[in-house]
Coordinates of C-alpha atoms and ligand atoms in Angstrom, one line a residue:
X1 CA 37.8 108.2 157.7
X2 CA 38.1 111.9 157.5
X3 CA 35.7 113.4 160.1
X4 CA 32.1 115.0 158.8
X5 CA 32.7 113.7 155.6
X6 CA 29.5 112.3 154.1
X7 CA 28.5 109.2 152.6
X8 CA 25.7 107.6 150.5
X9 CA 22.7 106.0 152.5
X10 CA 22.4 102.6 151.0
X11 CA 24.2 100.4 149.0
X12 CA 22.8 101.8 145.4
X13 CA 23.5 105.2 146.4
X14 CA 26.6 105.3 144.8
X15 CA 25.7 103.5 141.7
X16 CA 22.8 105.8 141.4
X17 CA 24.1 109.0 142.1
X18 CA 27.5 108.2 140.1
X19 CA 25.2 106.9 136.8
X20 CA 23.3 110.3 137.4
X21 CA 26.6 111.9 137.0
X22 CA 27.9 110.1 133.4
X23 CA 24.2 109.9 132.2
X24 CA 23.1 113.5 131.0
X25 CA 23.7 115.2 127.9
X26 CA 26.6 113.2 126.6
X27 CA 24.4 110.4 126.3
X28 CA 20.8 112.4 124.9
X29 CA 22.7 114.8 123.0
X30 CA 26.1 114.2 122.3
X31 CA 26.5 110.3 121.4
X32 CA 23.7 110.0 118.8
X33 CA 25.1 113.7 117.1
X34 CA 28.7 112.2 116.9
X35 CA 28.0 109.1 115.9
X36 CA 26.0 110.6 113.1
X37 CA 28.8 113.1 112.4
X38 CA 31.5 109.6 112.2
X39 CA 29.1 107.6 109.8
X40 CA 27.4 105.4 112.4
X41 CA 29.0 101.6 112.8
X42 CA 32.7 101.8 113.1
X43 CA 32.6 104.3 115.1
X44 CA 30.3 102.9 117.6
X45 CA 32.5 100.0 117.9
X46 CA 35.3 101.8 118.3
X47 CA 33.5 103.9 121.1
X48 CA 32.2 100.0 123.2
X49 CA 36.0 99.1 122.9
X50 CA 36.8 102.6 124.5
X51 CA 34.2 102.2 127.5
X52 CA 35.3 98.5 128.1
X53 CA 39.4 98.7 127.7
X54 CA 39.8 102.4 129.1
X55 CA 36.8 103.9 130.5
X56 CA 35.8 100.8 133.3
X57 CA 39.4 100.2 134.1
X58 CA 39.7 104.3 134.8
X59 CA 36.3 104.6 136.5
X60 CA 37.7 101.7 139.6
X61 CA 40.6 103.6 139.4
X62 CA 39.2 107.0 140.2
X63 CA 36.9 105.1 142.6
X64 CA 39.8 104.1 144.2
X65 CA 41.6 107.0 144.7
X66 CA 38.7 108.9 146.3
X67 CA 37.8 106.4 148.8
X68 CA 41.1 105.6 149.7
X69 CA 42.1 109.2 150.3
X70 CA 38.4 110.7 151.4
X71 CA 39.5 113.7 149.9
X72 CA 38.9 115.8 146.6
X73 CA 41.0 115.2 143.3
X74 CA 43.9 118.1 144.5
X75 CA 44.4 117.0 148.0
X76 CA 44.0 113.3 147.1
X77 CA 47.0 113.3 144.8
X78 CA 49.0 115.0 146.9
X79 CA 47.9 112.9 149.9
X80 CA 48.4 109.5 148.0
X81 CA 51.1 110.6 145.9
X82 CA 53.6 113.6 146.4
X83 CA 53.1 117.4 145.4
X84 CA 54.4 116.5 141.8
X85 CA 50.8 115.0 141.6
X86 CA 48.9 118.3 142.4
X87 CA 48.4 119.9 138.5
X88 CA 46.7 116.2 137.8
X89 CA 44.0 117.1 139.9
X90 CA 44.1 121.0 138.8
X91 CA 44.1 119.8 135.1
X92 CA 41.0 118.2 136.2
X93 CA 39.4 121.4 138.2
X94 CA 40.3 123.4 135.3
X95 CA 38.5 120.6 133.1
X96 CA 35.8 120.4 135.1
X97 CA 35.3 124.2 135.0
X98 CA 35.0 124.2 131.3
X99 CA 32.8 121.7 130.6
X100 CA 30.5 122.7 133.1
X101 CA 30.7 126.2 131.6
X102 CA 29.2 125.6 128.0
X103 CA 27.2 122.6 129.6
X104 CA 24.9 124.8 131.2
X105 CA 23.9 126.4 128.2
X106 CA 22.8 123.2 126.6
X107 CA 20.7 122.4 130.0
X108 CA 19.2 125.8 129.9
X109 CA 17.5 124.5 126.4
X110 CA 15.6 122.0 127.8
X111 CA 13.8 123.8 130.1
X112 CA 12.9 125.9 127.2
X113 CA 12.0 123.1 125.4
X114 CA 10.3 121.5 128.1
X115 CA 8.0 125.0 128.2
X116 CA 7.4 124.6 124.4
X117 CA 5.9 121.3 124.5
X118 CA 3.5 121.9 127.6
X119 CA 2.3 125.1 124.9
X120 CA 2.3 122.5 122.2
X121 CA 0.3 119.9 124.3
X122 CA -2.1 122.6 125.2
X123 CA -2.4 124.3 122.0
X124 CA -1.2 121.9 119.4
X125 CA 1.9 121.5 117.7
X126 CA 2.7 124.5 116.0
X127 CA 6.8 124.7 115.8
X128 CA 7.9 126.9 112.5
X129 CA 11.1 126.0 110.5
X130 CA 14.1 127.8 111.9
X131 CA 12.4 128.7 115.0
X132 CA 15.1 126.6 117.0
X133 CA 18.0 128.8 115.0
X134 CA 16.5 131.8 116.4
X135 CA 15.6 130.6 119.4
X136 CA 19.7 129.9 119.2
X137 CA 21.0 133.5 118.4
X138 CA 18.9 135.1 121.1
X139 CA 21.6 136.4 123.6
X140 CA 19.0 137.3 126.3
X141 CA 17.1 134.3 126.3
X142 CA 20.2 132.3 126.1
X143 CA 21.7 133.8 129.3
X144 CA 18.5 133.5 131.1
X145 CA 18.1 130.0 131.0
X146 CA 21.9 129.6 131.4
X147 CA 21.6 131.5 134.7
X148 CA 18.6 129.6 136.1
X149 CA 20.4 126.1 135.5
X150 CA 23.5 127.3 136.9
X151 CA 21.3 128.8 140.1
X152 CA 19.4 125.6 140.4
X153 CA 23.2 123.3 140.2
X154 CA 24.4 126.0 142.4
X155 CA 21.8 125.3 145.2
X156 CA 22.0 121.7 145.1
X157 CA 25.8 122.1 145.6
X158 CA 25.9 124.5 148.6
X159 CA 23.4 121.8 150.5
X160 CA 26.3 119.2 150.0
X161 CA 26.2 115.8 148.9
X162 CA 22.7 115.0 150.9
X163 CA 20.4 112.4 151.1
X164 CA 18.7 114.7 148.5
X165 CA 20.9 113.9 145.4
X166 CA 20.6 110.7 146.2
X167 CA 16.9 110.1 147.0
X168 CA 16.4 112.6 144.0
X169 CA 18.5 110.1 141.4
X170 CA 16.7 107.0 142.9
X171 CA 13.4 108.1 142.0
X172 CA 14.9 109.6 138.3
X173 CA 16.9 107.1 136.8
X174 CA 14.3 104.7 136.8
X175 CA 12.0 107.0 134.8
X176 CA 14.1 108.1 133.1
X177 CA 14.9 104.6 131.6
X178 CA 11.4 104.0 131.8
X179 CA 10.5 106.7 129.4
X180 CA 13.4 106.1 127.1
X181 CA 12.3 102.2 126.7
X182 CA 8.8 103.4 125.9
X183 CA 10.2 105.9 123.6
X184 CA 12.6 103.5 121.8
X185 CA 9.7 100.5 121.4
X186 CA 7.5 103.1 119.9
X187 CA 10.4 104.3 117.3
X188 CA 11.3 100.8 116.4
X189 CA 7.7 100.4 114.9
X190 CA 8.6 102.9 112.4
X191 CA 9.4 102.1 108.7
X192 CA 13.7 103.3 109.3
X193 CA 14.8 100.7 111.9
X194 CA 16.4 98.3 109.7
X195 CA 18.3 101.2 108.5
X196 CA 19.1 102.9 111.8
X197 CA 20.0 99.3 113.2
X198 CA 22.5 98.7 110.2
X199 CA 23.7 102.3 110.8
X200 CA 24.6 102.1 114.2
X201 CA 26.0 98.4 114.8
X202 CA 27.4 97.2 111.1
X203 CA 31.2 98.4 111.5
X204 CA 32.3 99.9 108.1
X205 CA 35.8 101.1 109.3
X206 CA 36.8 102.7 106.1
X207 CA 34.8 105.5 107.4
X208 CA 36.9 105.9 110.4
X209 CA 39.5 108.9 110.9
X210 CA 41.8 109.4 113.6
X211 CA 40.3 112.4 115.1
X212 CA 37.1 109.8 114.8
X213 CA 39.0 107.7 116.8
X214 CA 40.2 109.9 119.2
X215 CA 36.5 111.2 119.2
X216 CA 35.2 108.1 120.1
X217 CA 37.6 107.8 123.4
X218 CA 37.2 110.8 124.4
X219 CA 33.2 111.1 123.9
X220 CA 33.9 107.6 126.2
X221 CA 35.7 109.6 129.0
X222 CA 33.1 112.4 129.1
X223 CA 30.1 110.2 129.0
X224 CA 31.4 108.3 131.7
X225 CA 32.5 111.5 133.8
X226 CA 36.0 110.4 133.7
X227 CA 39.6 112.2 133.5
X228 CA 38.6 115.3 135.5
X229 CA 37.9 113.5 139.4
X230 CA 34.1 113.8 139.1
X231 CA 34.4 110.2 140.0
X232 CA 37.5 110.5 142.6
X233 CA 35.3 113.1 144.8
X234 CA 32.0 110.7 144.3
X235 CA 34.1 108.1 145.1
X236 CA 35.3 109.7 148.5
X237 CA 32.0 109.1 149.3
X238 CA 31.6 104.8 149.2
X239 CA 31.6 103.0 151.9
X240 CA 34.3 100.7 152.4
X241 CA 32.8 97.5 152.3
X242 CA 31.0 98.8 148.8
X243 CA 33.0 96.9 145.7
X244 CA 34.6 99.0 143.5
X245 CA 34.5 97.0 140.5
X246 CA 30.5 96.2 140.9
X247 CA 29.8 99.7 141.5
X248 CA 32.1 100.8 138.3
X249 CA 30.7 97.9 136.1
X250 CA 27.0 99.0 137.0
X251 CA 28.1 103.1 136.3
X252 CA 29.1 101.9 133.0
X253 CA 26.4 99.5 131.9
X254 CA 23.8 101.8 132.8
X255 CA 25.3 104.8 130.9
X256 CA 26.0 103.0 128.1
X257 CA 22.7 101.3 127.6
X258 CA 21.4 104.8 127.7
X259 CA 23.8 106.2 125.1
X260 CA 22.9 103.4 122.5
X261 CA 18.7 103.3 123.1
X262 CA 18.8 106.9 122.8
X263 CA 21.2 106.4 119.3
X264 CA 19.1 104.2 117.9
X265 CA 16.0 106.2 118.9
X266 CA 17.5 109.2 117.1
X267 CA 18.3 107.1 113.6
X268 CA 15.2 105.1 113.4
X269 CA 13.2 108.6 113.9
X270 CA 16.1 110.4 111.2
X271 CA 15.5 107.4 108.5
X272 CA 12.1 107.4 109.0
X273 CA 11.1 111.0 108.4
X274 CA 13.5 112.1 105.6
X275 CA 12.8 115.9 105.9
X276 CA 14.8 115.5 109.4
X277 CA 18.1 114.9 107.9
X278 CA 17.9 118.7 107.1
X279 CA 17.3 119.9 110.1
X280 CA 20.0 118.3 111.2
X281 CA 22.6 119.5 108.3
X282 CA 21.9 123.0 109.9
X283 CA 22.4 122.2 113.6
X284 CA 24.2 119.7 115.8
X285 CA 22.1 119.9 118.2
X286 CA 18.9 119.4 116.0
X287 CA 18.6 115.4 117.2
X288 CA 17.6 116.4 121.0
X289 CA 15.8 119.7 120.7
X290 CA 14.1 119.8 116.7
X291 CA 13.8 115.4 115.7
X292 CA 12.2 114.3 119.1
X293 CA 10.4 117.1 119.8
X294 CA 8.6 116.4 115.9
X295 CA 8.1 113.0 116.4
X296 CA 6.4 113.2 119.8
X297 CA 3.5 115.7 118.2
X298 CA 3.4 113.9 115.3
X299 CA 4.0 110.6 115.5
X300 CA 3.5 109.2 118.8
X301 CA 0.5 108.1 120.7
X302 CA 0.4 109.9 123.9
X303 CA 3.3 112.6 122.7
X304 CA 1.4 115.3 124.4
X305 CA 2.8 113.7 127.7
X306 CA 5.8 112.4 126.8
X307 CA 7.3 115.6 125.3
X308 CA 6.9 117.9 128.8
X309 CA 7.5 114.5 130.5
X310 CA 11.1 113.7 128.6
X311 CA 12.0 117.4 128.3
X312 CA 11.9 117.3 132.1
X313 CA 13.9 114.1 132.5
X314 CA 16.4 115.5 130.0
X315 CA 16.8 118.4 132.2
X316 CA 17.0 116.2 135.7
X317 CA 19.7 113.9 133.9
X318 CA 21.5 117.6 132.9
X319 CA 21.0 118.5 136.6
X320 CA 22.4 115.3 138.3
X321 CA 25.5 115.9 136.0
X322 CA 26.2 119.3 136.8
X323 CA 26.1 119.2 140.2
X324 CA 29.0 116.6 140.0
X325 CA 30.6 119.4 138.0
X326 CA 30.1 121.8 139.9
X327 CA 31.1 119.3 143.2
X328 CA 34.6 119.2 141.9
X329 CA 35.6 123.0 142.5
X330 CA 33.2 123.2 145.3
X331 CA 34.8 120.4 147.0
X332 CA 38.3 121.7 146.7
X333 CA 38.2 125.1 148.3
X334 CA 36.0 123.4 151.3
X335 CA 38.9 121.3 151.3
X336 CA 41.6 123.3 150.4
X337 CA 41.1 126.6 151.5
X338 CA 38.8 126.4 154.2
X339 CA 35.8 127.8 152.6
X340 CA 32.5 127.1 154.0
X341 CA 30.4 125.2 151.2
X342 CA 28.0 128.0 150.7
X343 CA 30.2 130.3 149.8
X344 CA 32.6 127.7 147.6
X345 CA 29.4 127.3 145.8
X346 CA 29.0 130.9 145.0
X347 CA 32.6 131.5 144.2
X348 CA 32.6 128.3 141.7
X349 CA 28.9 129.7 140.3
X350 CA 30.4 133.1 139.5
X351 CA 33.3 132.0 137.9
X352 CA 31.7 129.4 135.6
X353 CA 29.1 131.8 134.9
X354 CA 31.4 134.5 133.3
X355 CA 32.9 131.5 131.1
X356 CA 29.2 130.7 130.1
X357 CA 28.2 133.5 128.7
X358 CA 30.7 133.2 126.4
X359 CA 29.5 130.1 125.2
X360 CA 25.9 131.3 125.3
X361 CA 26.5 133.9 122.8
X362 CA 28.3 131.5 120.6
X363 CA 25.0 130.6 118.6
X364 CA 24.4 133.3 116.3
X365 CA 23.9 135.9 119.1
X366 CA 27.7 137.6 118.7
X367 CA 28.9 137.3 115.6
X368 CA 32.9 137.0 116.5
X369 CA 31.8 134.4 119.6
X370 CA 30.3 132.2 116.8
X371 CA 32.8 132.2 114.0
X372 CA 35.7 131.5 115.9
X373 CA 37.7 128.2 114.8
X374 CA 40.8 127.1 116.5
X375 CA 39.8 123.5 115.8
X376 CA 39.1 122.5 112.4
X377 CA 35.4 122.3 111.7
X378 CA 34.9 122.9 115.3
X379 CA 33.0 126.8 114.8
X380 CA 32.4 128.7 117.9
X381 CA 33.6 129.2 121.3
X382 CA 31.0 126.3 122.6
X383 CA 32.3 123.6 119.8
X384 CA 36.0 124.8 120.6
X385 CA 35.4 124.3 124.5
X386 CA 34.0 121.0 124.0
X387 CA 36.2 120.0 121.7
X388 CA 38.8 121.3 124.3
X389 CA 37.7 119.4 127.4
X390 CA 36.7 116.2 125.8
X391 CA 39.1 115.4 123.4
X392 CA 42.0 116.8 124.7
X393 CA 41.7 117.4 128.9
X394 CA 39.9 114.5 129.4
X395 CA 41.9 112.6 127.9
X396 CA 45.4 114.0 129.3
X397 CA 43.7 114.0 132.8
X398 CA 42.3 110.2 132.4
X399 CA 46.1 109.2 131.1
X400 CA 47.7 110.9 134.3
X401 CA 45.1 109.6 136.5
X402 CA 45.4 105.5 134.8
X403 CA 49.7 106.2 135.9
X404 CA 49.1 107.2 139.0
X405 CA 46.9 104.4 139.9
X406 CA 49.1 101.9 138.1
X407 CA 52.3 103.0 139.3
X408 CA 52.7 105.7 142.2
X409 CA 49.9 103.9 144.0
X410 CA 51.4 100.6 145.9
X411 CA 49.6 97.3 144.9
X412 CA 49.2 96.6 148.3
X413 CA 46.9 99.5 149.0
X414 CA 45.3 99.0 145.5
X415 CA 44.3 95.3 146.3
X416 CA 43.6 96.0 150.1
X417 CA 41.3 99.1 148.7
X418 CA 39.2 96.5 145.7
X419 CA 38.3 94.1 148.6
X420 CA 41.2 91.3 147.5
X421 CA 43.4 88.9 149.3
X422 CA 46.3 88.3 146.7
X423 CA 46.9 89.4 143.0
X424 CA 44.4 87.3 141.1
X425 CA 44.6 87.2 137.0
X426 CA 41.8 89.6 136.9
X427 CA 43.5 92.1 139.3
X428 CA 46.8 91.6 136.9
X429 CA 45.2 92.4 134.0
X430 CA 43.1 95.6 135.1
X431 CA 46.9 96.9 136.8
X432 CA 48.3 96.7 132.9
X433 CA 45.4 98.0 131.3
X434 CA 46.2 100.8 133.5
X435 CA 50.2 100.4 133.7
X436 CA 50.6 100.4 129.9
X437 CA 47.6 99.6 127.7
X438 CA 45.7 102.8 128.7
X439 CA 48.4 105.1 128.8
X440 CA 49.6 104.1 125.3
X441 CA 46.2 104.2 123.8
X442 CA 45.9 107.9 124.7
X443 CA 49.3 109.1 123.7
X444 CA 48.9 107.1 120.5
X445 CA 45.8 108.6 119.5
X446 CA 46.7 112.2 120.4
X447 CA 50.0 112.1 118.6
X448 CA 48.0 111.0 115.5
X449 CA 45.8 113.7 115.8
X450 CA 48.9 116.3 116.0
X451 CA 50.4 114.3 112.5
X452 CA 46.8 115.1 110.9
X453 CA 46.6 111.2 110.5
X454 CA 43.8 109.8 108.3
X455 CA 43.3 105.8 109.5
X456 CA 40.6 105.5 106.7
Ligands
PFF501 N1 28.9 112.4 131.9 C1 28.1 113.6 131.6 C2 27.3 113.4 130.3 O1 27.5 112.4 129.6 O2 26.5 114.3 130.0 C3 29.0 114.9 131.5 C4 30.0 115.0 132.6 C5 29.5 115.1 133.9 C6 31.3 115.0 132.3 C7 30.4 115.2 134.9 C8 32.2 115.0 133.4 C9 31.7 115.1 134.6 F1 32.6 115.2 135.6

């Protein structure tokens, strides 16, 4: 074991401090705005299959490679596999870089919108139509709060991967799930559930595309933290007697109990209150930051508390994920090039900084930052960065990643490292998931999406 290298304190340290990781604004924000995008049902099949087939095969896989190695994603290749391994794990840096660039921004919001609601519960609920568009367009504000998120990441990263994180996410995540339970009960009394039910599990595949699909997959890598090493450098981390396949099964349940509570949530609130489904039409990000917000203040009993109280949680569950983010560069140059973490931390904070700003003025603020389309229907330099990292890097990292565990990795260190004695069925099939399956899957779906295909 690599000297001074830390590791969690107890046995749900991991678990806890990985699910803090995937859960964040991929499941809040992103999951129910997709899913509304791809017409509900099929799609949210599609995106279970993805979790189950890819994403928990890839997750023990990652797991794997960072305990085995105790290093970060760069050196960890190189260590396990040769130097032809090293631009898997810079794909992944680079990934991780750009994701936590326009991530930022979206975390910055809710402490805005967490400083709304305590006005609201004070004062009454007083929000003004297209206030949250101009809220949106206002450059300084937007780089203020993208600043202070990054300043609060960046000082949980330079104290190191502490009892902190990990004491912080153990008293979180239950809360958090706690207050999302409470908030899902109270929405399912309202008159739209059967139709938000039917909406998000009856399948109707005729509505599916192939950039659906590929959406779906990779909204399943990025919810899950996968493809970019969040999980290999997390991973470096677990004791060895900890399972891997436990640990990666728990990571995966949790998240993706919280993606679908918080879709359903979203639709029964949407059907409910018709006038919603505009706000929407005029944002993406209307769900999170315009539907809840409404419904707390007018709808709920005891919405004066929960809004401050969820705005806050949506902002911890932001945190937890960005300081994985921001753990993956960090990590490296400690590891790499001998930086001491403080000043890793201020490097990686400056850099990824510069990059948010650009997505920060991509609301409205500056014009050409806004209008920019390299993806169809994706407008924007924040749309065309996430669309970047999850649909495409993610993807190419998490396809690398599932061939080097399946075959530059010997199966001898791969069964030592998941606690086995021989190659039992179970074992087999996860290796071929990984082997063929997985890989397959990706390339299938991307070279669809480079033919334009239409599956519907
Ligand atoms: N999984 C996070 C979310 O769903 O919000 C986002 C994320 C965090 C992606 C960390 C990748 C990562 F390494």
């Amino acid at each position: 074991m690599a000297l001074g290298r830390g590791h969690w304190g107890s046995r749900f340290g991991f678990v806890l401090a990985a699910a803090g990781s995937a859960v964040g604004l991929g499941n809040l924000w992103k999951f129910p705005y997709i899913t509304w995008e791809n017409n509900g049902g099929a799609f949210v099949l599609v995106y279970l299959a993805a979790v189950a087939l890819l994403g928990l095969p890839l997750m023990m896989g990652e797991i794997l490679i960072g305990r085995r190695a105790q290093q970060s994603p760069v050196p960890a290749f190189e260590m396990l596999g040769s130097k032809r391994w090293t631009p898997v794990g810079w794909l992944g840096v680079a990934a991780g870089a750009v994701i936590l660039s326009y991530y930022l921004v979206i975390a910055g919001w809710s402490l805005w919108s967490f400083a709304q609601c305590i006005g609201w519960s004070l004062h009454g609920y007083t929000a003004k139509e297209g206030a949250f568009t101009q809220f949106l367009s206002s450059g300084s504000i937007q780089l203020v709060l993208t600043a202070a998120f990054s300043i609060a990441t960046a000082l949980i990263v330079s104290r190191g991967i502490s009892r902190g994180i990990e004491k912080a996410t153990m008293v979180l995540m239950p809360v958090l799930l706690a207050i999302l339970i409470y908030v899902l009960i109270t929405a399912l009394t309202m008159d739209g559930r059967d139709q938000a039910l039917a909406a998000v599990f009856v399948p109707d595949f005729s509505q599916m595309t192939a950039e659906g699909f590929l959406e779906a997959m990779g909204q399943a890598f990025f919810s899950l933290s996968l493809g970019l090493g969040a999980m290999i450098v997390y991973g470096s981390y677990i004791n060895k007697d900890e399972s891997i396949f436990k640990s990666a099964l728990w990571v995966v349940v949790l998240d993706t109990s919280v993606a679908l509570m918080t879709c359903v949530t979203m639709f029964t609130i949407i059907f409910s209150i018709p006038e919603l489904q505009n706000d929407l039409s005029g944002s993406s990000v209307g769900m999170l930051f315009i539907t809840l917000p409404k419904m707390f203040y007018t709808q709920m009993p005891g919405g004066a508390v929960l809004g401050p109280a969820f705005f806050i949680l949506v902002a911890f569950a932001a945190l937890s994920s960005t300081i994985s983010l921001g753990e993956v560069s960090t990590s490296l140059m400690i590891d790499r090039v001998g930086w001491s973490r403080p000043k890793a931390t201020v490097v990686t904070a400056a850099v990824v900084f510069l990059g948010s700003t650009l997505s920060a003025l991509s609301f409205g603020a500056v014009g050409s930052l806004s209008s920019i389309e390299v993806f169809a229907n994706k407008q924007g330099v924040f749309a065309t960065l996430d669309h970047l990292a999850a649909n495409y890097m993610l993807p190419i990292g998490g396809l690398l990643t599932t061939l080097f565990v399946g075959w530059k990795l010997g199966r001898k260190s791969t069964i030592e490292e998941l606690g086995l004695s021989r190659e039992t069925v179970p074992f087999k099939i996860w290796l071929w998931i990984l082997r063929v399956f997985a890989p397959m899957a990706v390339l299938y779906l991307l070279f669809n999406v480079f033919m334009g295909k239409d599956f519907s």
